[in-house]
PDB file of C-alpha atoms in Angstrom:
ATOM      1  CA  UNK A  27      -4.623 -24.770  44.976  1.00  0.00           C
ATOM      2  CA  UNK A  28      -1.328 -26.458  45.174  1.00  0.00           C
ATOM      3  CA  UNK A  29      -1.859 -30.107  45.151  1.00  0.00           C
ATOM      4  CA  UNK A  30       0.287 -32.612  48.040  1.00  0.00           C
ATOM      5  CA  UNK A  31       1.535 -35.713  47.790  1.00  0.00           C
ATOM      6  CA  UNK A  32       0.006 -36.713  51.265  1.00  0.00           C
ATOM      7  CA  UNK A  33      -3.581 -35.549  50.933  1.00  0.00           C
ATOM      8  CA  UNK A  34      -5.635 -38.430  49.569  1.00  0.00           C
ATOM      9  CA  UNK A  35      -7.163 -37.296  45.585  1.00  0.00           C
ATOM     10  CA  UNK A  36     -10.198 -36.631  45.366  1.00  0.00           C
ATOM     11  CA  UNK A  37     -12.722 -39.232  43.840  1.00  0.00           C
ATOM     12  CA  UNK A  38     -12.795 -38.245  40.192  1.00  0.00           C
ATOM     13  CA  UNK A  39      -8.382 -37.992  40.360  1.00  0.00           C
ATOM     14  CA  UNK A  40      -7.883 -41.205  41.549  1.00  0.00           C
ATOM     15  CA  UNK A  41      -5.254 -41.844  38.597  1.00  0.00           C
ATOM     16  CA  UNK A  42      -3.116 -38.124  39.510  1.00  0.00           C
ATOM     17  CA  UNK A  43       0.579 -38.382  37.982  1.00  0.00           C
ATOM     18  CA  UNK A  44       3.322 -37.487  39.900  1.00  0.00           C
ATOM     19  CA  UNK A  45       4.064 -34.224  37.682  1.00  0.00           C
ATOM     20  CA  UNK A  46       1.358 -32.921  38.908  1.00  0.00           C
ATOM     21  CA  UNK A  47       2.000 -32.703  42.905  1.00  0.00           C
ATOM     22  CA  UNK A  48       4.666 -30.365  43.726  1.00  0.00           C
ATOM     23  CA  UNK A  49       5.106 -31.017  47.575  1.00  0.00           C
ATOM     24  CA  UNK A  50       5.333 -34.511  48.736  1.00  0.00           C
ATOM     25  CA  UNK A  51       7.184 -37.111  50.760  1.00  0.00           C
ATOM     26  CA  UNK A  52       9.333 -39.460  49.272  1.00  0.00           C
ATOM     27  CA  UNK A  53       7.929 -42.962  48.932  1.00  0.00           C
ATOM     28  CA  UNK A  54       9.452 -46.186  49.115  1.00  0.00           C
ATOM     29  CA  UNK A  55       9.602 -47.283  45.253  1.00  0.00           C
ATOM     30  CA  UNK A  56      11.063 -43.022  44.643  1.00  0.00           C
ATOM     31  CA  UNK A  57      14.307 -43.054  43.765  1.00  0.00           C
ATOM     32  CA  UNK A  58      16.945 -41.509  46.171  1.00  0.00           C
ATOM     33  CA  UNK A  59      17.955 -38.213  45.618  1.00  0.00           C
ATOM     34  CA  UNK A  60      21.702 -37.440  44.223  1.00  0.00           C
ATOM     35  CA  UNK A  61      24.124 -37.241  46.821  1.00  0.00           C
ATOM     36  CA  UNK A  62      25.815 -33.772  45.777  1.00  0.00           C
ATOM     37  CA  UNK A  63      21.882 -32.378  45.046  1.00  0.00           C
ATOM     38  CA  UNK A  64      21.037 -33.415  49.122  1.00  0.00           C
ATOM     39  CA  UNK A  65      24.562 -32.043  50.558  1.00  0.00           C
ATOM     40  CA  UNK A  66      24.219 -29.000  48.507  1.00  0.00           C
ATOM     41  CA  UNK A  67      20.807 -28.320  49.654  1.00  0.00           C
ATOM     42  CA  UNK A  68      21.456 -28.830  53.202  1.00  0.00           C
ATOM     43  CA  UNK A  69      24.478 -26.791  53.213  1.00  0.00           C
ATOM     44  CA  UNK A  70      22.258 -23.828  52.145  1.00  0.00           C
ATOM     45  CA  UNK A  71      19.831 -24.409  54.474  1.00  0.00           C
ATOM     46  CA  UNK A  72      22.025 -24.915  57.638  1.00  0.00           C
ATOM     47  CA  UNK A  73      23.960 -21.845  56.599  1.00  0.00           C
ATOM     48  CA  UNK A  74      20.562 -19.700  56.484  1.00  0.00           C
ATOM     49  CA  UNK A  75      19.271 -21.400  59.484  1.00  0.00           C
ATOM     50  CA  UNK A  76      22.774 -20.051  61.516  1.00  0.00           C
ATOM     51  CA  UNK A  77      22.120 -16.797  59.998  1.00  0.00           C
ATOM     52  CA  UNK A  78      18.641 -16.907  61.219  1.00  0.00           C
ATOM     53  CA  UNK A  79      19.619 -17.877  64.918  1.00  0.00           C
ATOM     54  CA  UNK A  80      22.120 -15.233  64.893  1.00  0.00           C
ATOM     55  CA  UNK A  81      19.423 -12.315  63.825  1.00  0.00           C
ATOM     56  CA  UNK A  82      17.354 -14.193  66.690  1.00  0.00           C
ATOM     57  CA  UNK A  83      20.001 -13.656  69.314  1.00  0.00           C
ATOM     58  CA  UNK A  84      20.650  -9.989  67.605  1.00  0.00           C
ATOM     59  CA  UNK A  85      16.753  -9.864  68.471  1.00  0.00           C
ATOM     60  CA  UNK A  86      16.486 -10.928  71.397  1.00  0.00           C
ATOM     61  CA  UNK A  87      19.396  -8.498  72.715  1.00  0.00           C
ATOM     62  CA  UNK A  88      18.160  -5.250  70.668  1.00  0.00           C
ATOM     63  CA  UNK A  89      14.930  -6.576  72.972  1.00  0.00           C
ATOM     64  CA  UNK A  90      16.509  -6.823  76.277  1.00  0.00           C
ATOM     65  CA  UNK A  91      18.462  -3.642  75.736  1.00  0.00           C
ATOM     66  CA  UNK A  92      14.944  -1.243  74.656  1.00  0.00           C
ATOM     67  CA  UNK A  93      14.816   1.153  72.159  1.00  0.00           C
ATOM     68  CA  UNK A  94      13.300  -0.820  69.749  1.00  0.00           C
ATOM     69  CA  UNK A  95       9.005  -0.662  68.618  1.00  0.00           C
ATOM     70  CA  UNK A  96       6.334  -3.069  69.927  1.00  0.00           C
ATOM     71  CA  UNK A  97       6.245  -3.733  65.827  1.00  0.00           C
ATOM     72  CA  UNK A  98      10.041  -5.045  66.178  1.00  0.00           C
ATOM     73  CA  UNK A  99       9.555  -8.798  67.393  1.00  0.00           C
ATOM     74  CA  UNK A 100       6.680  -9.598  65.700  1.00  0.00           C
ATOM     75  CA  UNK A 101       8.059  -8.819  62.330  1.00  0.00           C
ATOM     76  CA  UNK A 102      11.273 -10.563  62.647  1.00  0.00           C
ATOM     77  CA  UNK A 103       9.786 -13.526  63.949  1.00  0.00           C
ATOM     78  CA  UNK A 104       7.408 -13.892  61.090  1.00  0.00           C
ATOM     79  CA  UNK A 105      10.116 -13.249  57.727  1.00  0.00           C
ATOM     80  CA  UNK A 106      11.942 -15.905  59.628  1.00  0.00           C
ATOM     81  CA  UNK A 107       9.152 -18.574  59.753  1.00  0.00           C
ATOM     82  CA  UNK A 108       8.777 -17.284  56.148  1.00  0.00           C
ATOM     83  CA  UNK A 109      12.349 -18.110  55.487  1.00  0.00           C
ATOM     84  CA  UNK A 110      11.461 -21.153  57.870  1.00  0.00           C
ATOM     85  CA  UNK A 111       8.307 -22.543  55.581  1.00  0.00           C
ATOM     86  CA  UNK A 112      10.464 -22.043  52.177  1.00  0.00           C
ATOM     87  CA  UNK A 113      12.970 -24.263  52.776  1.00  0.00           C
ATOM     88  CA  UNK A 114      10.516 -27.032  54.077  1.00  0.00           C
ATOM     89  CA  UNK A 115       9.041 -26.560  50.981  1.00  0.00           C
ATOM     90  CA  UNK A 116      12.506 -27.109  48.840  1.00  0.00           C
ATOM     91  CA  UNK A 117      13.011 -30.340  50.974  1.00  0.00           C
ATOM     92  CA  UNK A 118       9.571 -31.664  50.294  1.00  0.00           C
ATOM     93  CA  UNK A 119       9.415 -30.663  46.059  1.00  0.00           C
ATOM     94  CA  UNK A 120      13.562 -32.110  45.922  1.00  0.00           C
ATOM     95  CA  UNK A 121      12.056 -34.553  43.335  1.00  0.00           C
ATOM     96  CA  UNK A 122      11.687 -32.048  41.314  1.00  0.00           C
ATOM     97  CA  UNK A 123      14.379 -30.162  38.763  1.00  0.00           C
ATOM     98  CA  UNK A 124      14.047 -26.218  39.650  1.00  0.00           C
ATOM     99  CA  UNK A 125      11.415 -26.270  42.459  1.00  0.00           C
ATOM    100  CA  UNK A 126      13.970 -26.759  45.536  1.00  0.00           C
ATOM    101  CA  UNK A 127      16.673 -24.153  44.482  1.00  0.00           C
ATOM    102  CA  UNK A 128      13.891 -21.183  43.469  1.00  0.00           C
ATOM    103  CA  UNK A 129      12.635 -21.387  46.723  1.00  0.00           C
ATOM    104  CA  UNK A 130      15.685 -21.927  48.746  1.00  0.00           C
ATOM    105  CA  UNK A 131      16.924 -19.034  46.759  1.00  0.00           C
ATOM    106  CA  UNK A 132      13.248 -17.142  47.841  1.00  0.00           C
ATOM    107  CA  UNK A 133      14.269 -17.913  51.960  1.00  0.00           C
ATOM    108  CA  UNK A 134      17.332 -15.910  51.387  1.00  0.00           C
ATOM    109  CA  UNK A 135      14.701 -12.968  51.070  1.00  0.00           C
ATOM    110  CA  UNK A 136      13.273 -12.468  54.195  1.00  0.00           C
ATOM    111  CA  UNK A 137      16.416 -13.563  55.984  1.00  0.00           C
ATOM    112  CA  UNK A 138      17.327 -10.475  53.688  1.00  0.00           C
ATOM    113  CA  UNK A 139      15.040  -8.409  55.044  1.00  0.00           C
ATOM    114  CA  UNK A 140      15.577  -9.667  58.828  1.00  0.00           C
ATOM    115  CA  UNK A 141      19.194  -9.029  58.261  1.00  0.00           C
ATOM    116  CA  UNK A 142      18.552  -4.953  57.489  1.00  0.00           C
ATOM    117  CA  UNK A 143      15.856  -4.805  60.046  1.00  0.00           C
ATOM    118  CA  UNK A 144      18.264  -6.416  62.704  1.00  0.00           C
ATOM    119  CA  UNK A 145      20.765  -3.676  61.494  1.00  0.00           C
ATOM    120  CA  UNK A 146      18.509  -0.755  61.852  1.00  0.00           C
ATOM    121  CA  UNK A 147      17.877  -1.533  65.513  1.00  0.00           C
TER     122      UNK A 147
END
């Protein structure tokens, strides 16, 4: 199980270090993140969240149009909450060295896949 910074340890972790928890919210004593790391970071994740809205609207108009399976919708809608739940993920672990830009990097994969099954229909 991947441990949280916001769920309370249990009674025998009471001491847990920071390097374990992956996923938390900053606190007040955490240092701020770098100023290029945050810019950089939300640059990449406004630029897939634009090319998520536009497979939405490319969606929604392949939907309006016809032509397309009941399977259609359904599918695009969840890669993009994938996509959607990654790069929460890289905002919450930002502390961390790797963490953020693996799985920013991994929400470029089902926008991927959105993006080819947006073409197809």
């Amino acid at each position: 199980m991947v441990p949280f910074g916001w769920e309370p340890a249990p009674a025998g972790e009471a001491g847990e270090t920071d390097s374990e928890v992956f996923f938390r919210f900053p606190g007040v004593d955490d240092p701020a993140p770098g100023t290029r790391r945050l810019l950089a970071m939300s640059v990449y994740a406004s630029l897939l969240g634009l090319a998520g809205v536009g497979i939405g609207i490319r969606g929604l108009v392949s939907q309006i149009g016809g032509g397309v399976p009941g399977w259609y919708v359904p599918v695009l809608a969840f890669l993009g909450m994938v996509s959607v739940a990654l790069s929460v993920g890289a905002f919450l672990s930002i502390h961390r060295r790797v963490l953020p830009w693996a799985l920013l990097l991994g929400a470029a994969l089902p926008l991927i896949a959105d993006i080819m099954l947006a073409v197809a229909y």
